[in-house]
Amino acid sequence: MMRLDSQEADAPLFGDDDDDAPTAVRQKKSEIKHPLATFFHLFFRTSAILVYLLCEILSSSFIICMVTIILLLSCDFWTVKNVSGRLMVGLRWWNQVDEDGQSHWVFESRPATSRKVPTNSESQIFWLGLVVCPVLWGIFVFSTLFSFKFKWLAVVLMGVALQWANLYGYVRCKVGGKTNLRSMATNYLGSQFFKQAMAKQGP
């Protein structure tokens, strides 16, 4: 049995010690506080895409290219899930099994009182890399099918699965673990339709 949990922890998240931190106005800064995490947030996923696009130039061996891409995708999944999301935007998600054997998906965000506020630059870089790369892997799936390069299908599907998993997890963290994304999209479209209908009836 699986249950979805959403936690906006009252206790300090990720080991932050906020007891002696004054309650101050959260300022959005433009500097990059975690350059190493920011670098590796983009490095593994862009490297996997580049190796896939340039594999015929880099090596004549399909096995070497495939293993390299899979390793890069695996490193990217671990880095984004466990490191860059926590440091760059204050979000994390994971799965845990309780004593009763029930599986829980936990989506967590850093408390608003935390001193460690994500900067605008890091947040933009994080979400840009998180969204663009899964879309590219989705395009690669269709290009693989249309070009009949079926030997690459397993590789591009793994890219889609791993990167869309992180995207889905962090979107759930952002909007709230108990929020139904489908109903949220439906409500948004409904509100837009209602606004247009009211505008047409106006004077």
C-alpha atoms as a PDB file:
ATOM      1  CA  MET A   1       0.000   0.000   0.000  1.00  0.00           C
ATOM      2  CA  MET A   2       1.337   3.410  -0.936  1.00  0.00           C
ATOM      3  CA  ARG A   3       0.570   6.758   0.621  1.00  0.00           C
ATOM      4  CA  LEU A   4       1.579  10.256  -0.477  1.00  0.00           C
ATOM      5  CA  ASP A   5       2.799  12.603   2.235  1.00  0.00           C
ATOM      6  CA  SER A   6       3.647  16.272   2.066  1.00  0.00           C
ATOM      7  CA  GLN A   7       5.824  17.800   4.718  1.00  0.00           C
ATOM      8  CA  GLU A   8       6.632  21.420   5.306  1.00  0.00           C
ATOM      9  CA  ALA A   9       8.663  20.665   8.381  1.00  0.00           C
ATOM     10  CA  ASP A  10       8.354  22.766  11.511  1.00  0.00           C
ATOM     11  CA  ALA A  11      11.761  21.487  12.568  1.00  0.00           C
ATOM     12  CA  PRO A  12      14.832  22.737  10.703  1.00  0.00           C
ATOM     13  CA  LEU A  13      15.140  20.930   7.393  1.00  0.00           C
ATOM     14  CA  PHE A  14      18.374  19.384   6.067  1.00  0.00           C
ATOM     15  CA  GLY A  15      20.169  19.976   9.357  1.00  0.00           C
ATOM     16  CA  ASP A  16      19.647  23.761   9.351  1.00  0.00           C
ATOM     17  CA  ASP A  17      19.943  25.323  12.784  1.00  0.00           C
ATOM     18  CA  ASP A  18      17.389  28.116  12.807  1.00  0.00           C
ATOM     19  CA  ASP A  19      16.901  28.466  16.569  1.00  0.00           C
ATOM     20  CA  ASP A  20      19.413  31.288  16.847  1.00  0.00           C
ATOM     21  CA  ALA A  21      18.553  32.816  13.468  1.00  0.00           C
ATOM     22  CA  PRO A  22      16.685  36.129  13.679  1.00  0.00           C
ATOM     23  CA  THR A  23      13.387  36.343  11.849  1.00  0.00           C
ATOM     24  CA  ALA A  24      14.341  38.639   8.988  1.00  0.00           C
ATOM     25  CA  VAL A  25      12.934  39.657   5.667  1.00  0.00           C
ATOM     26  CA  ARG A  26      13.796  37.082   3.019  1.00  0.00           C
ATOM     27  CA  GLN A  27      15.886  38.799   0.418  1.00  0.00           C
ATOM     28  CA  LYS A  28      16.196  37.539  -3.119  1.00  0.00           C
ATOM     29  CA  LYS A  29      19.834  37.736  -4.165  1.00  0.00           C
ATOM     30  CA  SER A  30      21.376  37.236  -7.561  1.00  0.00           C
ATOM     31  CA  GLU A  31      24.661  35.587  -6.574  1.00  0.00           C
ATOM     32  CA  ILE A  32      25.264  31.863  -6.810  1.00  0.00           C
ATOM     33  CA  LYS A  33      25.848  30.522  -3.305  1.00  0.00           C
ATOM     34  CA  HIS A  34      26.554  26.921  -4.370  1.00  0.00           C
ATOM     35  CA  PRO A  35      28.700  27.042  -7.523  1.00  0.00           C
ATOM     36  CA  LEU A  36      29.753  23.382  -7.271  1.00  0.00           C
ATOM     37  CA  ALA A  37      26.190  22.115  -6.911  1.00  0.00           C
ATOM     38  CA  THR A  38      25.058  24.427  -9.712  1.00  0.00           C
ATOM     39  CA  PHE A  39      27.825  23.148 -11.994  1.00  0.00           C
ATOM     40  CA  PHE A  40      27.047  19.471 -11.453  1.00  0.00           C
ATOM     41  CA  HIS A  41      23.306  20.130 -11.671  1.00  0.00           C
ATOM     42  CA  LEU A  42      23.895  20.962 -15.347  1.00  0.00           C
ATOM     43  CA  PHE A  43      27.060  18.979 -16.067  1.00  0.00           C
ATOM     44  CA  PHE A  44      25.774  15.408 -15.974  1.00  0.00           C
ATOM     45  CA  ARG A  45      22.528  16.036 -17.842  1.00  0.00           C
ATOM     46  CA  THR A  46      24.070  18.178 -20.561  1.00  0.00           C
ATOM     47  CA  SER A  47      26.965  15.737 -20.901  1.00  0.00           C
ATOM     48  CA  ALA A  48      24.536  12.852 -21.407  1.00  0.00           C
ATOM     49  CA  ILE A  49      22.747  14.792 -24.154  1.00  0.00           C
ATOM     50  CA  LEU A  50      26.008  15.785 -25.852  1.00  0.00           C
ATOM     51  CA  VAL A  51      27.335  12.225 -25.786  1.00  0.00           C
ATOM     52  CA  TYR A  52      24.063  10.999 -27.294  1.00  0.00           C
ATOM     53  CA  LEU A  53      24.183  13.603 -30.076  1.00  0.00           C
ATOM     54  CA  LEU A  54      27.902  13.153 -30.800  1.00  0.00           C
ATOM     55  CA  CYS A  55      28.229   9.440 -30.111  1.00  0.00           C
ATOM     56  CA  GLU A  56      29.017   8.548 -33.728  1.00  0.00           C
ATOM     57  CA  ILE A  57      31.848  11.092 -33.718  1.00  0.00           C
ATOM     58  CA  LEU A  58      33.203  10.296 -30.268  1.00  0.00           C
ATOM     59  CA  SER A  59      33.262   6.512 -30.628  1.00  0.00           C
ATOM     60  CA  SER A  60      32.349   3.828 -33.110  1.00  0.00           C
ATOM     61  CA  SER A  61      31.301   1.482 -30.307  1.00  0.00           C
ATOM     62  CA  PHE A  62      27.604   1.562 -29.469  1.00  0.00           C
ATOM     63  CA  ILE A  63      28.215  -0.257 -26.171  1.00  0.00           C
ATOM     64  CA  ILE A  64      30.711   2.344 -24.937  1.00  0.00           C
ATOM     65  CA  CYS A  65      28.371   5.222 -25.816  1.00  0.00           C
ATOM     66  CA  MET A  66      25.386   3.497 -24.233  1.00  0.00           C
ATOM     67  CA  VAL A  67      27.203   2.725 -20.986  1.00  0.00           C
ATOM     68  CA  THR A  68      28.597   6.281 -20.820  1.00  0.00           C
ATOM     69  CA  ILE A  69      25.150   7.828 -21.299  1.00  0.00           C
ATOM     70  CA  ILE A  70      23.553   5.540 -18.712  1.00  0.00           C
ATOM     71  CA  LEU A  71      26.280   6.362 -16.179  1.00  0.00           C
ATOM     72  CA  LEU A  72      25.849  10.088 -16.791  1.00  0.00           C
ATOM     73  CA  LEU A  73      22.069   9.808 -16.447  1.00  0.00           C
ATOM     74  CA  SER A  74      22.416   7.828 -13.215  1.00  0.00           C
ATOM     75  CA  CYS A  75      24.875  10.345 -11.756  1.00  0.00           C
ATOM     76  CA  ASP A  76      22.548  13.161 -12.784  1.00  0.00           C
ATOM     77  CA  PHE A  77      19.526  11.522 -11.149  1.00  0.00           C
ATOM     78  CA  TRP A  78      21.372  11.022  -7.852  1.00  0.00           C
ATOM     79  CA  THR A  79      22.917  14.517  -7.883  1.00  0.00           C
ATOM     80  CA  VAL A  80      19.691  16.362  -8.674  1.00  0.00           C
ATOM     81  CA  LYS A  81      17.581  14.306  -6.265  1.00  0.00           C
ATOM     82  CA  ASN A  82      19.965  14.363  -3.293  1.00  0.00           C
ATOM     83  CA  VAL A  83      22.196  17.419  -3.662  1.00  0.00           C
ATOM     84  CA  SER A  84      21.284  20.235  -6.059  1.00  0.00           C
ATOM     85  CA  GLY A  85      17.562  20.325  -5.240  1.00  0.00           C
ATOM     86  CA  ARG A  86      18.317  20.553  -1.522  1.00  0.00           C
ATOM     87  CA  LEU A  87      20.959  23.254  -1.863  1.00  0.00           C
ATOM     88  CA  MET A  88      19.696  25.323  -4.789  1.00  0.00           C
ATOM     89  CA  VAL A  89      15.946  25.530  -4.108  1.00  0.00           C
ATOM     90  CA  GLY A  90      15.437  24.000  -0.656  1.00  0.00           C
ATOM     91  CA  LEU A  91      13.335  21.068  -1.878  1.00  0.00           C
ATOM     92  CA  ARG A  92      13.702  17.314  -1.603  1.00  0.00           C
ATOM     93  CA  TRP A  93      11.645  14.181  -2.144  1.00  0.00           C
ATOM     94  CA  TRP A  94      12.149  10.544  -1.333  1.00  0.00           C
ATOM     95  CA  ASN A  95      10.419   7.256  -0.617  1.00  0.00           C
ATOM     96  CA  GLN A  96      10.400   5.531   2.742  1.00  0.00           C
ATOM     97  CA  VAL A  97       8.867   2.324   4.087  1.00  0.00           C
ATOM     98  CA  ASP A  98       7.404   2.378   7.597  1.00  0.00           C
ATOM     99  CA  GLU A  99       7.289  -0.419  10.152  1.00  0.00           C
ATOM    100  CA  ASP A 100       3.998  -1.720   8.704  1.00  0.00           C
ATOM    101  CA  GLY A 101       5.575  -2.154   5.276  1.00  0.00           C
ATOM    102  CA  GLN A 102       3.683   0.792   3.773  1.00  0.00           C
ATOM    103  CA  SER A 103       5.487   2.868   1.169  1.00  0.00           C
ATOM    104  CA  HIS A 104       5.360   6.647   1.623  1.00  0.00           C
ATOM    105  CA  TRP A 105       6.368   9.263  -0.931  1.00  0.00           C
ATOM    106  CA  VAL A 106       7.498  12.350   0.949  1.00  0.00           C
ATOM    107  CA  PHE A 107       7.732  15.781  -0.688  1.00  0.00           C
ATOM    108  CA  GLU A 108       9.417  18.364   1.511  1.00  0.00           C
ATOM    109  CA  SER A 109      10.319  22.039   1.341  1.00  0.00           C
ATOM    110  CA  ARG A 110      12.549  24.166   3.531  1.00  0.00           C
ATOM    111  CA  PRO A 111      10.696  26.169   6.223  1.00  0.00           C
ATOM    112  CA  ALA A 112       9.992  29.818   5.454  1.00  0.00           C
ATOM    113  CA  THR A 113      11.935  30.818   8.589  1.00  0.00           C
ATOM    114  CA  SER A 114      15.173  29.293   7.331  1.00  0.00           C
ATOM    115  CA  ARG A 115      18.186  31.539   6.877  1.00  0.00           C
ATOM    116  CA  LYS A 116      19.245  29.596   3.789  1.00  0.00           C
ATOM    117  CA  VAL A 117      17.055  31.267   1.189  1.00  0.00           C
ATOM    118  CA  PRO A 118      17.449  30.140  -2.452  1.00  0.00           C
ATOM    119  CA  THR A 119      18.726  32.905  -4.709  1.00  0.00           C
ATOM    120  CA  ASN A 120      16.995  33.943  -7.910  1.00  0.00           C
ATOM    121  CA  SER A 121      19.940  32.860 -10.051  1.00  0.00           C
ATOM    122  CA  GLU A 122      20.199  29.397  -8.556  1.00  0.00           C
ATOM    123  CA  SER A 123      16.440  28.894  -8.677  1.00  0.00           C
ATOM    124  CA  GLN A 124      16.257  29.882 -12.348  1.00  0.00           C
ATOM    125  CA  ILE A 125      19.197  27.655 -13.278  1.00  0.00           C
ATOM    126  CA  PHE A 126      17.731  24.743 -11.343  1.00  0.00           C
ATOM    127  CA  TRP A 127      14.279  24.887 -12.912  1.00  0.00           C
ATOM    128  CA  LEU A 128      15.577  25.643 -16.398  1.00  0.00           C
ATOM    129  CA  GLY A 129      17.825  22.584 -16.371  1.00  0.00           C
ATOM    130  CA  LEU A 130      15.135  20.481 -14.725  1.00  0.00           C
ATOM    131  CA  VAL A 131      12.519  21.297 -17.394  1.00  0.00           C
ATOM    132  CA  VAL A 132      14.492  21.639 -20.645  1.00  0.00           C
ATOM    133  CA  CYS A 133      16.469  18.393 -20.518  1.00  0.00           C
ATOM    134  CA  PRO A 134      13.492  16.023 -20.020  1.00  0.00           C
ATOM    135  CA  VAL A 135      11.761  17.741 -22.945  1.00  0.00           C
ATOM    136  CA  LEU A 136      14.825  17.086 -25.115  1.00  0.00           C
ATOM    137  CA  TRP A 137      14.838  13.405 -24.153  1.00  0.00           C
ATOM    138  CA  GLY A 138      11.179  13.246 -25.086  1.00  0.00           C
ATOM    139  CA  ILE A 139      12.062  14.659 -28.503  1.00  0.00           C
ATOM    140  CA  PHE A 140      14.827  12.064 -28.821  1.00  0.00           C
ATOM    141  CA  VAL A 141      12.258   9.296 -28.327  1.00  0.00           C
ATOM    142  CA  PHE A 142      10.255  10.447 -31.345  1.00  0.00           C
ATOM    143  CA  SER A 143      13.360  11.069 -33.453  1.00  0.00           C
ATOM    144  CA  THR A 144      14.597   7.552 -32.631  1.00  0.00           C
ATOM    145  CA  LEU A 145      11.292   6.052 -33.727  1.00  0.00           C
ATOM    146  CA  PHE A 146      11.009   8.097 -36.914  1.00  0.00           C
ATOM    147  CA  SER A 147      14.624   7.404 -37.927  1.00  0.00           C
ATOM    148  CA  PHE A 148      14.272   3.665 -37.130  1.00  0.00           C
ATOM    149  CA  LYS A 149      17.265   3.719 -34.761  1.00  0.00           C
ATOM    150  CA  PHE A 150      15.628   1.257 -32.424  1.00  0.00           C
ATOM    151  CA  LYS A 151      18.899   0.259 -30.765  1.00  0.00           C
ATOM    152  CA  TRP A 152      18.869   3.659 -29.035  1.00  0.00           C
ATOM    153  CA  LEU A 153      15.291   3.345 -27.823  1.00  0.00           C
ATOM    154  CA  ALA A 154      16.175   1.822 -24.444  1.00  0.00           C
ATOM    155  CA  VAL A 155      18.726   4.591 -23.811  1.00  0.00           C
ATOM    156  CA  VAL A 156      16.395   7.485 -24.611  1.00  0.00           C
ATOM    157  CA  LEU A 157      13.561   5.892 -22.636  1.00  0.00           C
ATOM    158  CA  MET A 158      15.866   5.672 -19.629  1.00  0.00           C
ATOM    159  CA  GLY A 159      16.701   9.352 -20.098  1.00  0.00           C
ATOM    160  CA  VAL A 160      12.997  10.181 -20.153  1.00  0.00           C
ATOM    161  CA  ALA A 161      12.223   8.042 -17.098  1.00  0.00           C
ATOM    162  CA  LEU A 162      15.030   9.308 -14.865  1.00  0.00           C
ATOM    163  CA  GLN A 163      14.752  12.981 -15.723  1.00  0.00           C
ATOM    164  CA  TRP A 164      10.969  13.134 -15.739  1.00  0.00           C
ATOM    165  CA  ALA A 165      10.969  11.395 -12.341  1.00  0.00           C
ATOM    166  CA  ASN A 166      13.038  14.207 -10.843  1.00  0.00           C
ATOM    167  CA  LEU A 167      10.911  16.835 -12.585  1.00  0.00           C
ATOM    168  CA  TYR A 168       7.702  15.291 -11.243  1.00  0.00           C
ATOM    169  CA  GLY A 169       9.128  14.959  -7.737  1.00  0.00           C
ATOM    170  CA  TYR A 170      10.234  18.575  -7.520  1.00  0.00           C
ATOM    171  CA  VAL A 171       7.010  19.916  -9.027  1.00  0.00           C
ATOM    172  CA  ARG A 172       5.136  18.007  -6.311  1.00  0.00           C
ATOM    173  CA  CYS A 173       7.471  19.573  -3.720  1.00  0.00           C
ATOM    174  CA  LYS A 174       6.809  23.015  -5.166  1.00  0.00           C
ATOM    175  CA  VAL A 175       3.018  22.834  -5.386  1.00  0.00           C
ATOM    176  CA  GLY A 176       2.533  20.588  -2.349  1.00  0.00           C
ATOM    177  CA  GLY A 177       2.621  16.824  -2.034  1.00  0.00           C
ATOM    178  CA  LYS A 178      -1.150  16.472  -1.567  1.00  0.00           C
ATOM    179  CA  THR A 179      -2.029  18.652  -4.540  1.00  0.00           C
ATOM    180  CA  ASN A 180      -3.475  16.744  -7.474  1.00  0.00           C
ATOM    181  CA  LEU A 181      -1.662  18.085 -10.529  1.00  0.00           C
ATOM    182  CA  ARG A 182      -4.412  17.048 -12.910  1.00  0.00           C
ATOM    183  CA  SER A 183      -7.101  18.797 -10.880  1.00  0.00           C
ATOM    184  CA  MET A 184      -4.875  21.854 -10.574  1.00  0.00           C
ATOM    185  CA  ALA A 185      -4.509  22.044 -14.358  1.00  0.00           C
ATOM    186  CA  THR A 186      -8.244  21.473 -14.805  1.00  0.00           C
ATOM    187  CA  ASN A 187      -9.059  24.249 -12.344  1.00  0.00           C
ATOM    188  CA  TYR A 188      -6.682  26.599 -14.136  1.00  0.00           C
ATOM    189  CA  LEU A 189      -8.220  25.907 -17.538  1.00  0.00           C
ATOM    190  CA  GLY A 190     -11.685  26.250 -16.052  1.00  0.00           C
ATOM    191  CA  SER A 191     -10.860  29.629 -14.527  1.00  0.00           C
ATOM    192  CA  GLN A 192      -9.403  30.848 -17.824  1.00  0.00           C
ATOM    193  CA  PHE A 193     -12.534  29.729 -19.689  1.00  0.00           C
ATOM    194  CA  PHE A 194     -14.744  31.470 -17.113  1.00  0.00           C
ATOM    195  CA  LYS A 195     -12.776  34.718 -17.452  1.00  0.00           C
ATOM    196  CA  GLN A 196     -13.080  34.660 -21.227  1.00  0.00           C
ATOM    197  CA  ALA A 197     -16.806  33.945 -21.003  1.00  0.00           C
ATOM    198  CA  MET A 198     -17.350  36.816 -18.587  1.00  0.00           C
ATOM    199  CA  ALA A 199     -15.277  39.142 -20.776  1.00  0.00           C
ATOM    200  CA  LYS A 200     -17.468  38.377 -23.787  1.00  0.00           C
ATOM    201  CA  GLN A 201     -20.608  39.165 -21.787  1.00  0.00           C
ATOM    202  CA  GLY A 202     -19.246  42.430 -20.548  1.00  0.00           C
ATOM    203  CA  PRO A 203     -20.204  45.851 -22.015  1.00  0.00           C
END
